[in-house]
């Protein structure tokens, strides 16, 4: 039987465009030259490429999380809960991808990492401003990152704006109150720069939703989407902490923290505390 060359077969079926003198290519559209020339190893070590790409991929997914969460927050603020669900479900899927990078990174052994770790200086994911923008958007507000970027006016003003803005949880509590379920005024009019602390009236309001799911179906769905996101965020933190322990043990971090001991501590943080607390009390 006469074998058909792959290119011939393709050409027979389609009209392949090959003249891109005046047209945009895939590479142009995606700015691939910029993207793919941004992996600069500071050592000649083979494994540093993995380390850089895993961080780049994570930062790209974080960018999409921010894009989706900001839009979802606006949907909730304008009472379009249905539209927000689509975006929050996408956030959860992105978080699954983010978690998967640890599987790739854990192929980096301690001996391999030690070959180039000193090249990082004080650089650390601790300074990831996108990670802090995500924490701000979820409602966990910490000031130190504003200091880190004090000498970078553009970054600094974006961080301040996010720091002062209502979080995804703030607009969700406002939607809860908007449905007629009472919530303390001090919570609704609170200073958005401060991390939300668990509040009894908010817990009782969510309890009403969970005890009357048919009546408050949309709020119930919103609450569960928030729990999905917090759960996945904590799973990411846990995998990070364990991967770090696997690679550097209990050494100090390049960012200056105690390392694993610090990463264990942040596992205790909550974005949406009442949604977790009510599970104990619900009967
Ligand atoms: C060999 C790989 C890695 C090691 C050994 C490592 C180690 C650490 C350590 C020790 C910290 C605590 C701060 C410090 O003192 O530096 C930290 C924080 C952090 N790292 Fe990593 N990391 C690694 C990979 C990654 C990757 C791939 C990402 C993805 C972007 C990442 C994101 C972060 C973030 C966001 C924080 C801040 C966590 C918080 O404050 O809650 N890390 N890392």
Coordinates of N, CA and C in Angstrom, one line a residue, residues 90-230:
X90 N -14.7 28.3 38.0 CA -13.5 28.3 37.3 C -12.3 28.5 38.2
X91 N -12.4 29.4 39.2 CA -11.3 29.6 40.1 C -10.9 28.3 40.8
X92 N -11.9 27.5 41.2 CA -11.6 26.3 41.8 C -10.8 25.3 40.9
X93 N -11.2 25.3 39.6 CA -10.5 24.5 38.7 C -9.0 25.0 38.5
X94 N -8.9 26.3 38.5 CA -7.5 26.8 38.3 C -6.7 26.4 39.6
X95 N -7.3 26.5 40.7 CA -6.6 26.1 42.0 C -6.2 24.6 41.9
X96 N -7.0 23.8 41.2 CA -6.6 22.4 41.1 C -5.3 22.3 40.2
X97 N -5.2 23.2 39.2 CA -4.0 23.2 38.4 C -2.8 23.7 39.2
X98 N -3.0 24.7 40.0 CA -2.0 25.3 40.9 C -1.4 24.2 41.8
X99 N -2.3 23.4 42.3 CA -1.9 22.3 43.2 C -1.0 21.3 42.5
X100 N -1.3 21.1 41.2 CA -0.6 20.1 40.5 C 0.9 20.4 40.3
X101 N 1.2 21.7 40.3 CA 2.6 22.1 40.1 C 3.5 21.4 41.2
X102 N 3.0 21.1 42.3 CA 3.8 20.5 43.4 C 4.3 19.1 43.0
X103 N 3.4 18.4 42.2 CA 3.8 17.1 41.7 C 5.1 17.2 40.8
X104 N 5.1 18.3 40.0 CA 6.3 18.4 39.1 C 7.5 18.9 40.0
X105 N 7.2 19.9 40.9 CA 8.4 20.4 41.6 C 9.0 19.4 42.6
X106 N 8.1 18.5 43.1 CA 8.7 17.5 44.0 C 9.7 16.5 43.4
X107 N 9.9 16.6 42.1 CA 10.9 15.8 41.4 C 12.3 16.5 41.6
X108 N 12.3 17.7 42.2 CA 13.5 18.4 42.5 C 14.1 17.9 43.8
X109 N 15.2 17.3 43.8 CA 15.8 16.8 45.1 C 16.5 17.8 45.9
X110 N 16.7 17.6 47.2 CA 17.5 18.6 48.0 C 18.8 18.9 47.4
X111 N 19.5 17.8 46.9 CA 20.9 18.0 46.4 C 20.8 18.9 45.2
X112 N 19.8 18.7 44.3 CA 19.7 19.5 43.1 C 19.4 21.0 43.5
X113 N 18.5 21.2 44.4 CA 18.2 22.6 44.7 C 19.3 23.3 45.4
X114 N 20.1 22.6 46.2 CA 21.2 23.2 46.9 C 22.3 23.7 45.9
X115 N 22.3 23.2 44.7 CA 23.2 23.6 43.7 C 23.0 25.0 43.2
X116 N 21.7 25.5 43.3 CA 21.5 26.9 42.8 C 20.8 27.8 43.8
X117 N 20.4 27.2 45.0 CA 19.6 28.0 45.9 C 20.3 29.4 46.3
X118 N 21.6 29.4 46.5 CA 22.3 30.6 46.9 C 22.2 31.7 45.8
X119 N 21.9 31.3 44.6 CA 21.7 32.3 43.5 C 20.4 33.2 43.7
X120 N 19.5 32.7 44.5 CA 18.2 33.4 44.7 C 18.3 34.6 45.6
X121 N 19.4 34.7 46.4 CA 19.5 35.8 47.3 C 18.4 35.8 48.3
X122 N 17.7 36.9 48.4 CA 16.5 37.0 49.3 C 15.2 36.8 48.6
X123 N 15.3 36.5 47.3 CA 14.0 36.3 46.5 C 13.2 35.2 47.1
X124 N 11.9 35.3 47.3 CA 11.1 34.3 47.8 C 9.6 34.5 47.4
X125 N 8.9 33.4 47.2 CA 7.5 33.5 46.9 C 6.7 34.4 47.9
X126 N 7.4 34.6 49.1 CA 6.8 35.5 50.1 C 6.5 36.9 49.5
X127 N 7.4 37.3 48.5 CA 7.2 38.6 47.9 C 6.2 38.6 46.7
X128 N 5.6 37.4 46.5 CA 4.7 37.3 45.3 C 3.5 38.3 45.5
X129 N 3.5 39.4 44.8 CA 2.4 40.4 45.0 C 1.1 39.8 44.5
X130 N 1.1 38.9 43.5 CA -0.1 38.4 43.0 C -0.8 37.5 44.1
X131 N 0.1 36.8 44.8 CA -0.4 35.9 45.9 C -1.1 36.8 47.0
X132 N -0.5 38.0 47.3 CA -1.1 38.9 48.3 C -2.3 39.6 47.7
X133 N -2.3 39.8 46.4 CA -3.6 40.4 45.8 C -4.7 39.4 45.9
X134 N -4.4 38.1 45.8 CA -5.4 37.1 45.9 C -5.9 37.1 47.4
X135 N -4.9 37.1 48.3 CA -5.3 37.1 49.7 C -6.2 38.3 50.1
X136 N -5.8 39.5 49.5 CA -6.6 40.7 49.8 C -8.0 40.5 49.2
X137 N -8.1 40.0 48.0 CA -9.4 39.8 47.3 C -10.2 38.8 48.1
X138 N -9.6 37.9 48.8 CA -10.4 36.9 49.6 C -10.7 37.5 51.0
X139 N -9.9 38.5 51.4 CA -10.2 39.2 52.7 C -9.1 39.2 53.7
X140 N -8.0 38.5 53.4 CA -6.9 38.4 54.4 C -5.9 39.6 54.1
X141 N -6.0 40.6 55.0 CA -5.2 41.8 54.7 C -4.0 41.9 55.6
X142 N -2.8 41.9 54.9 CA -1.5 42.1 55.7 C -0.8 43.3 55.1
X143 N -0.2 44.1 56.0 CA 0.4 45.3 55.5 C 1.8 45.2 55.0
X144 N 2.5 44.1 55.4 CA 4.0 44.1 55.1 C 4.3 44.1 53.6
X145 N 3.4 43.5 52.8 CA 3.7 43.5 51.4 C 3.7 44.9 50.8
X146 N 2.9 45.8 51.4 CA 2.9 47.2 50.9 C 4.3 47.8 51.1
X147 N 4.9 47.4 52.1 CA 6.3 47.9 52.4 C 7.3 47.4 51.4
X148 N 7.1 46.1 51.1 CA 8.1 45.4 50.2 C 8.1 46.2 48.9
X149 N 6.9 46.7 48.4 CA 6.8 47.3 47.1 C 6.7 48.8 47.1
X150 N 7.2 49.4 48.3 CA 7.2 50.9 48.4 C 8.0 51.6 47.3
X151 N 9.0 50.9 46.8 CA 9.9 51.6 45.8 C 9.4 51.3 44.4
X152 N 8.2 50.7 44.3 CA 7.7 50.4 42.9 C 6.3 51.0 42.8
X153 N 6.2 52.3 42.4 CA 5.0 53.0 42.5 C 3.8 52.4 41.9
X154 N 4.0 51.7 40.7 CA 2.8 51.1 40.0 C 2.2 49.9 40.9
X155 N 3.2 49.1 41.3 CA 2.8 47.9 42.0 C 2.2 48.3 43.4
X156 N 2.9 49.3 44.0 CA 2.4 49.8 45.3 C 1.0 50.3 45.3
X157 N 0.7 51.1 44.2 CA -0.7 51.7 44.2 C -1.7 50.6 43.9
X158 N -1.3 49.6 43.1 CA -2.3 48.5 42.8 C -2.5 47.7 44.1
X159 N -1.5 47.5 44.9 CA -1.6 46.8 46.2 C -2.5 47.6 47.2
X160 N -2.2 48.9 47.2 CA -3.0 49.7 48.2 C -4.5 49.7 47.8
X161 N -4.8 49.8 46.5 CA -6.2 49.8 46.0 C -6.8 48.5 46.5
X162 N -6.1 47.4 46.3 CA -6.7 46.0 46.6 C -6.8 45.9 48.2
X163 N -5.9 46.5 48.9 CA -5.9 46.5 50.3 C -7.1 47.2 50.9
X164 N -7.5 48.3 50.2 CA -8.6 49.1 50.8 C -10.0 48.6 50.2
X165 N -10.0 47.7 49.3 CA -11.2 47.4 48.6 C -12.0 46.3 49.4
X166 N -13.3 46.3 49.2 CA -14.1 45.2 49.8 C -13.7 43.9 49.2
X167 N -13.7 42.8 50.0 CA -13.2 41.5 49.6 C -14.4 40.7 49.0
X168 N -14.1 39.6 48.4 CA -15.2 38.7 48.0 C -16.1 38.3 49.1
X169 N -15.5 38.2 50.3 CA -16.4 37.8 51.5 C -17.2 39.0 51.9
X170 N -16.6 40.2 51.9 CA -17.4 41.4 52.3 C -18.7 41.5 51.4
X171 N -18.5 41.4 50.1 CA -19.7 41.5 49.2 C -20.6 40.3 49.4
X172 N -20.1 39.2 49.8 CA -21.0 38.0 50.1 C -21.8 38.3 51.3
X173 N -21.2 38.9 52.3 CA -21.9 39.2 53.6 C -23.0 40.3 53.3
X174 N -22.6 41.2 52.4 CA -23.6 42.3 52.0 C -24.8 41.6 51.3
X175 N -24.5 40.6 50.5 CA -25.6 39.9 49.7 C -26.5 39.2 50.7
X176 N -25.9 38.6 51.8 CA -26.6 37.9 52.8 C -27.5 38.9 53.5
X177 N -27.0 40.1 53.9 CA -27.8 41.1 54.6 C -28.9 41.6 53.6
X178 N -28.6 41.7 52.3 CA -29.5 42.2 51.3 C -30.7 41.3 51.2
X179 N -30.6 40.0 51.6 CA -31.7 39.1 51.4 C -32.7 39.2 52.6
X180 N -32.3 40.1 53.5 CA -33.2 40.4 54.6 C -32.8 39.7 55.9
X181 N -31.8 38.9 55.9 CA -31.3 38.2 57.1 C -30.4 39.2 57.9
X182 N -30.7 39.4 59.2 CA -30.0 40.5 59.9 C -28.5 40.2 60.1
X183 N -27.7 41.2 59.9 CA -26.2 41.2 60.1 C -25.9 42.5 60.8
X184 N -25.0 42.4 61.8 CA -24.6 43.6 62.5 C -24.1 44.7 61.6
X185 N -24.6 46.0 61.9 CA -24.2 47.1 61.1 C -22.7 47.3 61.1
X186 N -22.0 47.1 62.2 CA -20.6 47.3 62.3 C -19.8 46.4 61.3
X187 N -20.4 45.3 61.0 CA -19.7 44.4 60.0 C -19.9 45.0 58.6
X188 N -21.1 45.5 58.3 CA -21.4 46.0 57.0 C -20.6 47.3 56.7
X189 N -20.4 48.1 57.7 CA -19.7 49.4 57.5 C -18.3 49.3 58.0
X190 N -17.7 48.2 58.1 CA -16.4 48.1 58.7 C -15.3 48.6 57.8
X191 N -14.1 48.8 58.4 CA -12.9 49.3 57.7 C -12.4 48.1 56.9
X192 N -12.4 48.3 55.6 CA -12.1 47.1 54.7 C -10.6 46.8 54.8
X193 N -9.8 47.7 55.4 CA -8.3 47.4 55.4 C -8.0 46.3 56.5
X194 N -9.0 46.0 57.3 CA -8.7 45.1 58.4 C -9.3 43.7 58.0
X195 N -8.5 42.7 58.3 CA -9.0 41.3 58.0 C -10.3 41.1 58.8
X196 N -11.3 40.6 58.1 CA -12.6 40.3 58.8 C -12.3 39.2 59.9
X197 N -12.9 39.5 61.1 CA -12.8 38.6 62.2 C -14.2 37.9 62.4
X198 N -14.2 36.7 62.8 CA -15.4 36.0 63.0 C -16.4 36.8 63.8
X199 N -17.7 36.8 63.3 CA -18.7 37.6 63.9 C -20.0 36.8 64.1
X200 N -20.5 36.9 65.3 CA -21.7 36.0 65.7 C -22.9 36.2 64.8
X201 N -23.2 37.5 64.4 CA -24.4 37.8 63.6 C -24.2 37.2 62.2
X202 N -22.9 37.2 61.7 CA -22.7 36.7 60.4 C -22.8 35.1 60.4
X203 N -22.3 34.5 61.5 CA -22.5 33.1 61.6 C -23.9 32.7 61.7
X204 N -24.7 33.4 62.5 CA -26.1 33.1 62.6 C -26.8 33.3 61.3
X205 N -26.4 34.3 60.6 CA -27.1 34.6 59.2 C -26.8 33.4 58.3
X206 N -25.5 32.9 58.2 CA -25.2 31.8 57.4 C -26.0 30.5 57.9
X207 N -26.1 30.4 59.2 CA -26.8 29.3 59.8 C -28.3 29.2 59.2
X208 N -28.9 30.4 59.1 CA -30.3 30.5 58.6 C -30.3 30.0 57.2
X209 N -29.3 30.4 56.4 CA -29.2 29.9 55.0 C -29.1 28.4 55.0
X210 N -28.2 27.8 55.8 CA -27.9 26.4 55.8 C -29.1 25.6 56.3
X211 N -29.9 26.2 57.2 CA -31.1 25.5 57.7 C -32.3 25.7 56.8
X212 N -32.2 26.6 55.8 CA -33.4 26.8 54.9 C -32.8 26.9 53.5
X213 N -32.2 25.8 53.1 CA -31.5 25.8 51.8 C -32.5 26.1 50.6
X214 N -33.7 25.6 50.6 CA -34.6 25.8 49.5 C -34.9 27.3 49.4
X215 N -35.2 27.9 50.5 CA -35.5 29.4 50.5 C -34.3 30.2 50.1
X216 N -33.1 29.8 50.5 CA -31.9 30.7 50.2 C -30.9 29.9 49.3
X217 N -31.4 29.3 48.3 CA -30.6 28.4 47.5 C -29.4 29.1 46.9
X218 N -29.5 30.3 46.4 CA -28.4 31.0 45.8 C -27.3 31.4 46.8
X219 N -27.8 31.8 48.0 CA -26.8 32.2 49.0 C -26.1 30.9 49.5
X220 N -26.8 29.8 49.6 CA -26.3 28.5 50.0 C -25.2 28.1 49.0
X221 N -25.5 28.2 47.7 CA -24.6 27.9 46.6 C -23.3 28.8 46.7
X222 N -23.6 30.0 46.9 CA -22.4 31.0 47.1 C -21.5 30.5 48.2
X223 N -22.1 30.2 49.4 CA -21.4 29.8 50.6 C -20.5 28.6 50.2
X224 N -21.1 27.6 49.6 CA -20.4 26.4 49.3 C -19.2 26.6 48.2
X225 N -19.5 27.6 47.3 CA -18.4 27.9 46.4 C -17.2 28.6 47.1
X226 N -17.6 29.4 48.1 CA -16.5 30.0 48.9 C -15.7 29.0 49.7
X227 N -16.4 28.0 50.2 CA -15.8 27.0 51.0 C -14.9 26.1 50.1
X228 N -15.3 25.9 48.9 CA -14.5 25.2 47.9 C -13.2 25.9 47.7
X229 N -13.3 27.2 47.5 CA -12.1 28.0 47.2 C -11.1 28.0 48.4
X230 N -11.7 28.2 49.6 CA -10.8 28.2 50.8 C -10.2 26.9 51.0

